[in-house]
């Protein structure tokens, strides 16, 4: 991250760009507009000219094109354009630039979003992307002529968190058709408009255990679920808005980012959709449609929905809208009801990946939907949505690279629905700030040691206690006049159970840790006075952890 280039004090030079922006915001809004504020205000204009502000913004996961920042970025562009020479940005101009986004920017630069360390997380996503790129199996779908035209080397991944943090890598701006990925979106719209009870009078909720395009109904003569072709065709007859151009749901779910329509694919679907026509007539014969529905019109609308185009970037916002309970994270608009989203995610989890749904639920444990265009729409509830796209498909019709990426994602991060969030060891949790776990463990260890709670101490990992001993013992003044090296040797050669049950040694760990951490706080922030009181030291530690 670039540093300011000005004649400010050493304190300003040591701060990162993000911290400076927070200082700027806090000092202005708490009325401390002193000389430091003036320096920072002058510096802001300098780093805005050199594109440091957009870089700092991207490090938090926010994009300069974020609709929530439209006014802020417009004011910044205008102020830089109108500034002449060494004129500084005054407080009034600063208020105009960030006043409407003060909460969002403060959260971003203080790392209060759902993924605090977004740069590290994005780096991990990058690595997973390149690992999946090495997968070269599968065949591009050719039963729809338009799909066969895509390159098998195309591969992109985009994500959008519930706070609107964005990251994309690969071919993420290439339009492709949603195909079956539209089925959960179509179902969500139907439930949002008509309600769950009305929709499920005509469509079931159970996995079929059969291929997605089978002519098969359940024992009640209803399609098994909305994620198979029969269920999606019936669901399309329940959506009130019949004309695609009049429907704003897709655009709103994508945050008004790219949502197009491939007429060539639509015509291909019409010309080669014999199986779907057969399903339609079978459904009509079994009286699966609501009374008065035109079967051919429902099929036509279904073909249109499958021909909707998105990119990985706009598709990830759609997935994030589902992850965020129906509210688009980059616009703040409610698009779908909570009931519609909950039911949609439940069915995606159990039925979304064709004949691979059970395996996917077992290994990945997240709601997802795949399409024969090579798309995989993945939802991490309450955290983020992802869109992966790679045309080569496996024998079950799922993207080879997309499946590999999802499996690796859950192997690295504890996103599986049934991962334990309290006692995980091998997986990373990107929702926690770096050092949070270690700091909390050290505080808990000191409380237990100071109070002599041996039972609690036995629950701590051995490595933590060894870490505390090795790092803190070297400066201890032992009562029996041993030298530091002798005392270190004595403690490190004690049997581990003896360390865990020795109240004297545990109290020693507590004393040294509190002293050293308070000393660190005093030297780094210069606002805590040195004290020998355990109580004062403990309060300082809790305040600064």
Coordinates of N, CA, C and O in Angstrom, one line a residue, residues 265-373:
X265 N -29.5 -18.3 -28.7 CA -29.6 -19.4 -27.8 C -31.1 -19.8 -27.6 O -31.5 -21.0 -27.6
X266 N -31.9 -18.7 -27.5 CA -33.4 -19.0 -27.4 C -33.9 -19.7 -28.6 O -34.7 -20.7 -28.5
X267 N -33.5 -19.3 -29.8 CA -33.9 -20.0 -31.0 C -33.4 -21.4 -31.1 O -34.1 -22.3 -31.5
X268 N -32.2 -21.6 -30.6 CA -31.6 -23.0 -30.6 C -32.4 -23.9 -29.6 O -32.7 -25.0 -29.9
X269 N -32.8 -23.3 -28.5 CA -33.6 -24.0 -27.5 C -34.9 -24.5 -28.1 O -35.3 -25.6 -27.9
X270 N -35.5 -23.5 -28.8 CA -36.8 -23.8 -29.5 C -36.7 -25.0 -30.5 O -37.5 -25.8 -30.6
X271 N -35.6 -24.9 -31.3 CA -35.4 -25.8 -32.4 C -35.0 -27.2 -32.0 O -35.2 -28.2 -32.7
X272 N -34.3 -27.3 -30.9 CA -33.7 -28.6 -30.5 C -34.3 -29.1 -29.2 O -33.7 -30.0 -28.6
X273 N -35.3 -28.5 -28.7 CA -35.9 -28.8 -27.3 C -36.9 -29.9 -27.4 O -37.9 -29.8 -26.6
X274 N -36.7 -30.9 -28.2 CA -37.7 -32.0 -28.3 C -38.0 -32.6 -26.9 O -39.2 -32.9 -26.6
X275 N -37.0 -32.9 -26.1 CA -37.2 -33.5 -24.8 C -38.1 -32.6 -24.0 O -39.0 -33.1 -23.3
X276 N -37.8 -31.3 -24.0 CA -38.7 -30.4 -23.2 C -40.1 -30.3 -23.7 O -41.0 -30.1 -22.9
X277 N -40.3 -30.4 -25.0 CA -41.6 -30.4 -25.5 C -42.3 -31.7 -25.1 O -43.5 -31.7 -24.7
X278 N -41.6 -32.8 -25.1 CA -42.2 -34.1 -24.6 C -42.6 -33.9 -23.1 O -43.7 -34.4 -22.7
X279 N -41.7 -33.3 -22.3 CA -42.0 -33.1 -20.9 C -43.3 -32.2 -20.8 O -44.2 -32.5 -19.9
X280 N -43.4 -31.2 -21.6 CA -44.5 -30.3 -21.5 C -45.8 -31.0 -21.8 O -46.8 -30.8 -21.1
X281 N -45.8 -31.8 -22.9 CA -47.1 -32.5 -23.2 C -47.4 -33.6 -22.1 O -48.6 -33.8 -21.8
X282 N -46.4 -34.2 -21.5 CA -46.6 -35.1 -20.4 C -47.2 -34.4 -19.2 O -48.2 -34.9 -18.6
X283 N -46.7 -33.2 -18.9 CA -47.3 -32.4 -17.8 C -48.7 -32.0 -18.1 O -49.6 -32.0 -17.2
X284 N -49.0 -31.7 -19.4 CA -50.3 -31.3 -19.7 C -51.3 -32.4 -19.6 O -52.4 -32.3 -19.1
X285 N -50.8 -33.6 -20.1 CA -51.7 -34.8 -20.0 C -52.0 -35.2 -18.6 O -53.1 -35.6 -18.3
X286 N -51.0 -34.9 -17.7 CA -51.2 -35.3 -16.2 C -51.9 -34.1 -15.5 O -52.0 -34.2 -14.3
X287 N -52.3 -33.0 -16.2 CA -52.9 -31.9 -15.6 C -52.1 -31.3 -14.5 O -52.6 -31.0 -13.4
X288 N -50.8 -31.1 -14.8 CA -49.9 -30.5 -13.8 C -49.9 -29.0 -13.7 O -49.4 -28.4 -12.8
X289 N -50.4 -28.4 -14.8 CA -50.4 -26.9 -14.9 C -51.6 -26.3 -14.2 O -52.7 -27.0 -14.2
X290 N -51.5 -25.1 -13.7 CA -52.8 -24.5 -13.2 C -53.8 -24.3 -14.3 O -53.5 -24.3 -15.5
X291 N -55.0 -24.2 -13.9 CA -56.1 -24.1 -14.8 C -56.0 -22.9 -15.7 O -55.7 -21.8 -15.2
X292 N -56.2 -23.1 -17.0 CA -56.1 -22.0 -17.9 C -54.7 -21.6 -18.5 O -54.6 -20.7 -19.3
X293 N -53.7 -22.4 -18.0 CA -52.3 -22.1 -18.5 C -52.1 -22.7 -19.9 O -52.5 -23.8 -20.2
X294 N -51.5 -21.9 -20.7 CA -51.1 -22.3 -22.1 C -49.8 -23.0 -22.0 O -48.8 -22.4 -21.7
X295 N -49.7 -24.3 -22.2 CA -48.5 -25.1 -22.1 C -47.4 -24.6 -23.0 O -46.2 -24.4 -22.6
X296 N -47.7 -24.2 -24.2 CA -46.7 -23.7 -25.2 C -46.1 -22.4 -24.7 O -44.9 -22.1 -24.9
X297 N -47.0 -21.5 -24.1 CA -46.5 -20.2 -23.6 C -45.6 -20.4 -22.4 O -44.6 -19.7 -22.3
X298 N -45.9 -21.4 -21.6 CA -45.0 -21.7 -20.4 C -43.7 -22.2 -20.9 O -42.6 -21.8 -20.3
X299 N -43.7 -23.1 -21.9 CA -42.4 -23.6 -22.5 C -41.6 -22.5 -23.1 O -40.4 -22.4 -22.9
X300 N -42.3 -21.6 -23.8 CA -41.6 -20.5 -24.5 C -40.9 -19.6 -23.4 O -39.8 -19.2 -23.6
X301 N -41.7 -19.4 -22.3 CA -41.1 -18.5 -21.3 C -39.9 -19.2 -20.6 O -38.9 -18.6 -20.3
X302 N -40.0 -20.5 -20.4 CA -38.9 -21.3 -19.9 C -37.7 -21.2 -20.7 O -36.6 -21.0 -20.2
X303 N -37.9 -21.3 -22.0 CA -36.7 -21.2 -23.0 C -36.1 -19.8 -22.9 O -34.9 -19.7 -22.9
X304 N -36.9 -18.8 -22.7 CA -36.4 -17.4 -22.6 C -35.6 -17.3 -21.3 O -34.5 -16.7 -21.3
X305 N -36.1 -17.8 -20.2 CA -35.4 -17.7 -19.0 C -34.0 -18.4 -19.0 O -33.0 -17.9 -18.6
X306 N -34.0 -19.6 -19.7 CA -32.7 -20.3 -19.8 C -31.7 -19.5 -20.7 O -30.5 -19.7 -20.6
X307 N -32.2 -18.6 -21.5 CA -31.4 -17.8 -22.5 C -30.9 -16.5 -21.9 O -30.3 -15.7 -22.6
X308 N -31.3 -16.2 -20.7 CA -30.8 -15.0 -20.0 C -29.3 -15.0 -19.9 O -28.7 -16.1 -19.5
X309 N -28.6 -14.0 -20.3 CA -27.2 -13.9 -20.2 C -26.7 -13.1 -18.9 O -27.3 -12.1 -18.6
X310 N -25.6 -13.5 -18.3 CA -25.0 -12.8 -17.2 C -23.5 -13.0 -17.5 O -23.0 -13.7 -18.4
X311 N -22.7 -12.3 -16.7 CA -21.3 -12.5 -16.6 C -21.0 -13.1 -15.2 O -21.9 -13.1 -14.3
X312 N -19.8 -13.6 -14.9 CA -19.5 -14.0 -13.6 C -19.7 -12.9 -12.6 O -20.1 -13.2 -11.5
X313 N -19.4 -11.7 -13.0 CA -19.5 -10.6 -12.0 C -20.9 -10.3 -11.6 O -21.2 -10.2 -10.5
X314 N -21.8 -10.2 -12.6 CA -23.2 -9.9 -12.3 C -23.8 -11.1 -11.7 O -24.7 -11.0 -10.8
X315 N -23.4 -12.3 -12.1 CA -24.0 -13.5 -11.5 C -23.6 -13.7 -10.0 O -24.4 -14.2 -9.2
X316 N -22.4 -13.2 -9.7 CA -22.0 -13.3 -8.3 C -22.9 -12.4 -7.4 O -23.1 -12.7 -6.2
X317 N -23.3 -11.3 -7.9 CA -24.2 -10.4 -7.2 C -25.6 -11.0 -7.0 O -26.2 -10.9 -5.9
X318 N -26.0 -11.8 -8.0 CA -27.3 -12.5 -7.8 C -27.2 -13.5 -6.7 O -28.1 -13.7 -5.9
X319 N -26.0 -14.3 -6.7 CA -25.8 -15.2 -5.7 C -25.7 -14.6 -4.3 O -26.2 -15.1 -3.3
X320 N -25.1 -13.4 -4.3 CA -24.9 -12.7 -3.0 C -26.3 -12.2 -2.5 O -26.5 -12.1 -1.3
X321 N -27.2 -11.8 -3.4 CA -28.5 -11.4 -3.0 C -29.2 -12.6 -2.3 O -29.9 -12.4 -1.3
X322 N -29.0 -13.8 -2.8 CA -29.6 -15.0 -2.0 C -28.9 -15.2 -0.7 O -29.5 -15.5 0.3
X323 N -27.5 -15.0 -0.7 CA -26.8 -15.1 0.6 C -27.2 -14.1 1.6 O -27.1 -14.3 2.8
X324 N -27.7 -12.9 1.1 CA -28.0 -11.8 2.0 C -29.5 -11.7 2.3 O -30.0 -10.7 2.6
X325 N -30.2 -12.8 2.2 CA -31.6 -12.9 2.6 C -32.5 -12.2 1.6 O -33.6 -11.7 2.0
X326 N -32.2 -12.0 0.3 CA -33.0 -11.3 -0.6 C -32.8 -9.9 -0.8 O -33.4 -9.2 -1.6
X327 N -31.8 -9.3 -0.1 CA -31.4 -7.9 -0.2 C -30.1 -7.8 -1.0 O -29.1 -8.4 -0.7
X328 N -30.2 -7.1 -2.1 CA -29.0 -6.9 -3.0 C -27.9 -6.2 -2.2 O -28.1 -5.0 -1.7
X329 N -26.7 -6.7 -2.0 CA -25.7 -6.1 -1.1 C -25.1 -4.8 -1.7 O -24.6 -4.0 -0.9
X330 N -25.1 -4.6 -3.0 CA -24.5 -3.4 -3.5 C -25.5 -2.3 -3.7 O -25.1 -1.1 -4.0
X331 N -26.8 -2.5 -3.6 CA -27.8 -1.5 -3.7 C -28.6 -1.3 -2.4 O -29.2 -0.2 -2.2
X332 N -28.7 -2.3 -1.6 CA -29.5 -2.3 -0.4 C -31.0 -2.5 -0.7 O -31.8 -2.3 0.3
X333 N -31.4 -2.8 -1.9 CA -32.8 -3.0 -2.2 C -33.2 -4.4 -1.9 O -32.5 -5.4 -2.2
X334 N -34.4 -4.5 -1.3 CA -35.0 -5.9 -1.1 C -35.6 -6.3 -2.4 O -36.5 -5.7 -2.9
X335 N -35.2 -7.5 -2.9 CA -35.7 -8.0 -4.1 C -36.6 -9.2 -3.9 O -37.6 -9.3 -4.6
X336 N -36.2 -10.0 -2.9 CA -37.0 -11.3 -2.6 C -37.3 -11.3 -1.2 O -36.5 -10.8 -0.3
X337 N -38.4 -12.0 -0.8 CA -38.8 -12.2 0.6 C -37.9 -13.2 1.2 O -37.2 -14.0 0.6
X338 N -37.8 -13.1 2.5 CA -36.9 -14.0 3.3 C -37.4 -15.4 3.1 O -36.6 -16.4 3.1
X339 N -38.8 -15.6 3.1 CA -39.3 -16.9 2.8 C -38.9 -17.5 1.5 O -38.5 -18.7 1.4
X340 N -38.9 -16.7 0.5 CA -38.5 -17.2 -0.9 C -37.0 -17.6 -0.9 O -36.7 -18.6 -1.4
X341 N -36.2 -16.8 -0.2 CA -34.8 -17.1 -0.2 C -34.5 -18.4 0.6 O -33.7 -19.3 0.2
X342 N -35.1 -18.5 1.8 CA -34.9 -19.7 2.6 C -35.3 -21.0 1.9 O -34.5 -22.0 1.9
X343 N -36.5 -21.0 1.3 CA -36.9 -22.1 0.5 C -36.0 -22.5 -0.7 O -35.8 -23.6 -1.0
X344 N -35.6 -21.4 -1.4 CA -34.7 -21.6 -2.5 C -33.4 -22.2 -2.1 O -33.0 -23.2 -2.8
X345 N -32.8 -21.7 -1.1 CA -31.5 -22.3 -0.6 C -31.7 -23.7 -0.2 O -30.8 -24.6 -0.4
X346 N -32.8 -24.0 0.5 CA -33.0 -25.4 0.9 C -33.1 -26.4 -0.3 O -32.5 -27.5 -0.2
X347 N -33.8 -26.0 -1.3 CA -33.9 -26.9 -2.5 C -32.6 -26.9 -3.3 O -32.3 -27.9 -3.9
X348 N -31.9 -25.8 -3.3 CA -30.6 -25.8 -4.0 C -29.6 -26.8 -3.3 O -28.8 -27.5 -3.9
X349 N -29.7 -26.8 -2.0 CA -28.8 -27.7 -1.2 C -29.1 -29.2 -1.5 O -28.2 -30.0 -1.6
X350 N -30.4 -29.5 -1.6 CA -30.8 -30.9 -1.8 C -30.9 -31.4 -3.2 O -30.8 -32.6 -3.5
X351 N -31.2 -30.4 -4.1 CA -31.5 -30.9 -5.5 C -30.8 -30.1 -6.6 O -31.0 -30.2 -7.8
X352 N -29.8 -29.2 -6.2 CA -29.3 -28.2 -7.2 C -28.3 -28.7 -8.2 O -28.0 -28.0 -9.2
X353 N -27.6 -29.9 -7.9 CA -26.5 -30.2 -8.8 C -26.7 -31.5 -9.5 O -25.9 -32.4 -9.7
X354 N -27.9 -31.6 -10.1 CA -28.3 -32.8 -10.9 C -28.1 -34.1 -10.1 O -28.5 -34.1 -8.9
X355 N -27.6 -35.1 -10.7 CA -27.4 -36.4 -10.0 C -26.2 -36.4 -9.1 O -25.9 -37.4 -8.4
X356 N -25.5 -35.2 -9.0 CA -24.4 -35.1 -8.1 C -24.8 -34.4 -6.8 O -24.0 -34.1 -6.0
X357 N -26.1 -34.1 -6.6 CA -26.6 -33.3 -5.5 C -26.2 -33.9 -4.2 O -25.8 -33.1 -3.3
X358 N -26.4 -35.2 -4.0 CA -26.0 -35.8 -2.7 C -24.5 -35.7 -2.4 O -24.1 -35.4 -1.3
X359 N -23.7 -36.0 -3.4 CA -22.3 -35.9 -3.2 C -21.8 -34.5 -2.9 O -21.0 -34.2 -2.1
X360 N -22.4 -33.5 -3.6 CA -22.1 -32.1 -3.4 C -22.5 -31.7 -2.0 O -21.7 -31.0 -1.3
X361 N -23.7 -32.1 -1.6 CA -24.1 -31.7 -0.2 C -23.2 -32.3 0.8 O -23.0 -31.7 1.9
X362 N -22.7 -33.5 0.6 CA -21.9 -34.2 1.5 C -20.5 -33.6 1.6 O -20.0 -33.3 2.7
X363 N -19.9 -33.3 0.4 CA -18.5 -32.8 0.4 C -18.4 -31.3 0.5 O -17.5 -30.8 1.2
X364 N -19.3 -30.6 -0.1 CA -19.2 -29.1 -0.1 C -20.2 -28.5 1.0 O -19.9 -27.5 1.7
X365 N -21.4 -29.1 1.1 CA -22.3 -28.6 2.1 C -22.9 -27.2 2.0 O -23.2 -26.6 3.0
X366 N -23.0 -26.8 0.7 CA -23.5 -25.4 0.5 C -24.6 -25.5 -0.6 O -24.5 -26.3 -1.5
X367 N -25.5 -24.5 -0.6 CA -26.5 -24.5 -1.7 C -25.8 -24.1 -3.0 O -25.0 -23.1 -3.0
X368 N -26.2 -24.7 -4.1 CA -25.5 -24.4 -5.4 C -26.5 -24.9 -6.5 O -27.3 -25.7 -6.3
X369 N -26.3 -24.3 -7.7 CA -27.0 -24.8 -8.9 C -26.0 -24.7 -10.0 O -25.3 -23.7 -10.2
X370 N -26.0 -25.7 -10.8 CA -25.2 -25.8 -12.0 C -26.0 -25.7 -13.3 O -27.2 -25.9 -13.2
X371 N -25.4 -25.3 -14.4 CA -26.0 -25.3 -15.7 C -25.2 -25.9 -16.8 O -23.9 -25.9 -16.6
X372 N -25.8 -26.3 -17.9 CA -25.0 -26.9 -18.9 C -24.1 -25.9 -19.7 O -23.3 -26.3 -20.5
X373 N -24.3 -24.6 -19.4 CA -23.4 -23.6 -20.0 C -22.0 -23.7 -19.3 O -21.1 -23.0 -19.8

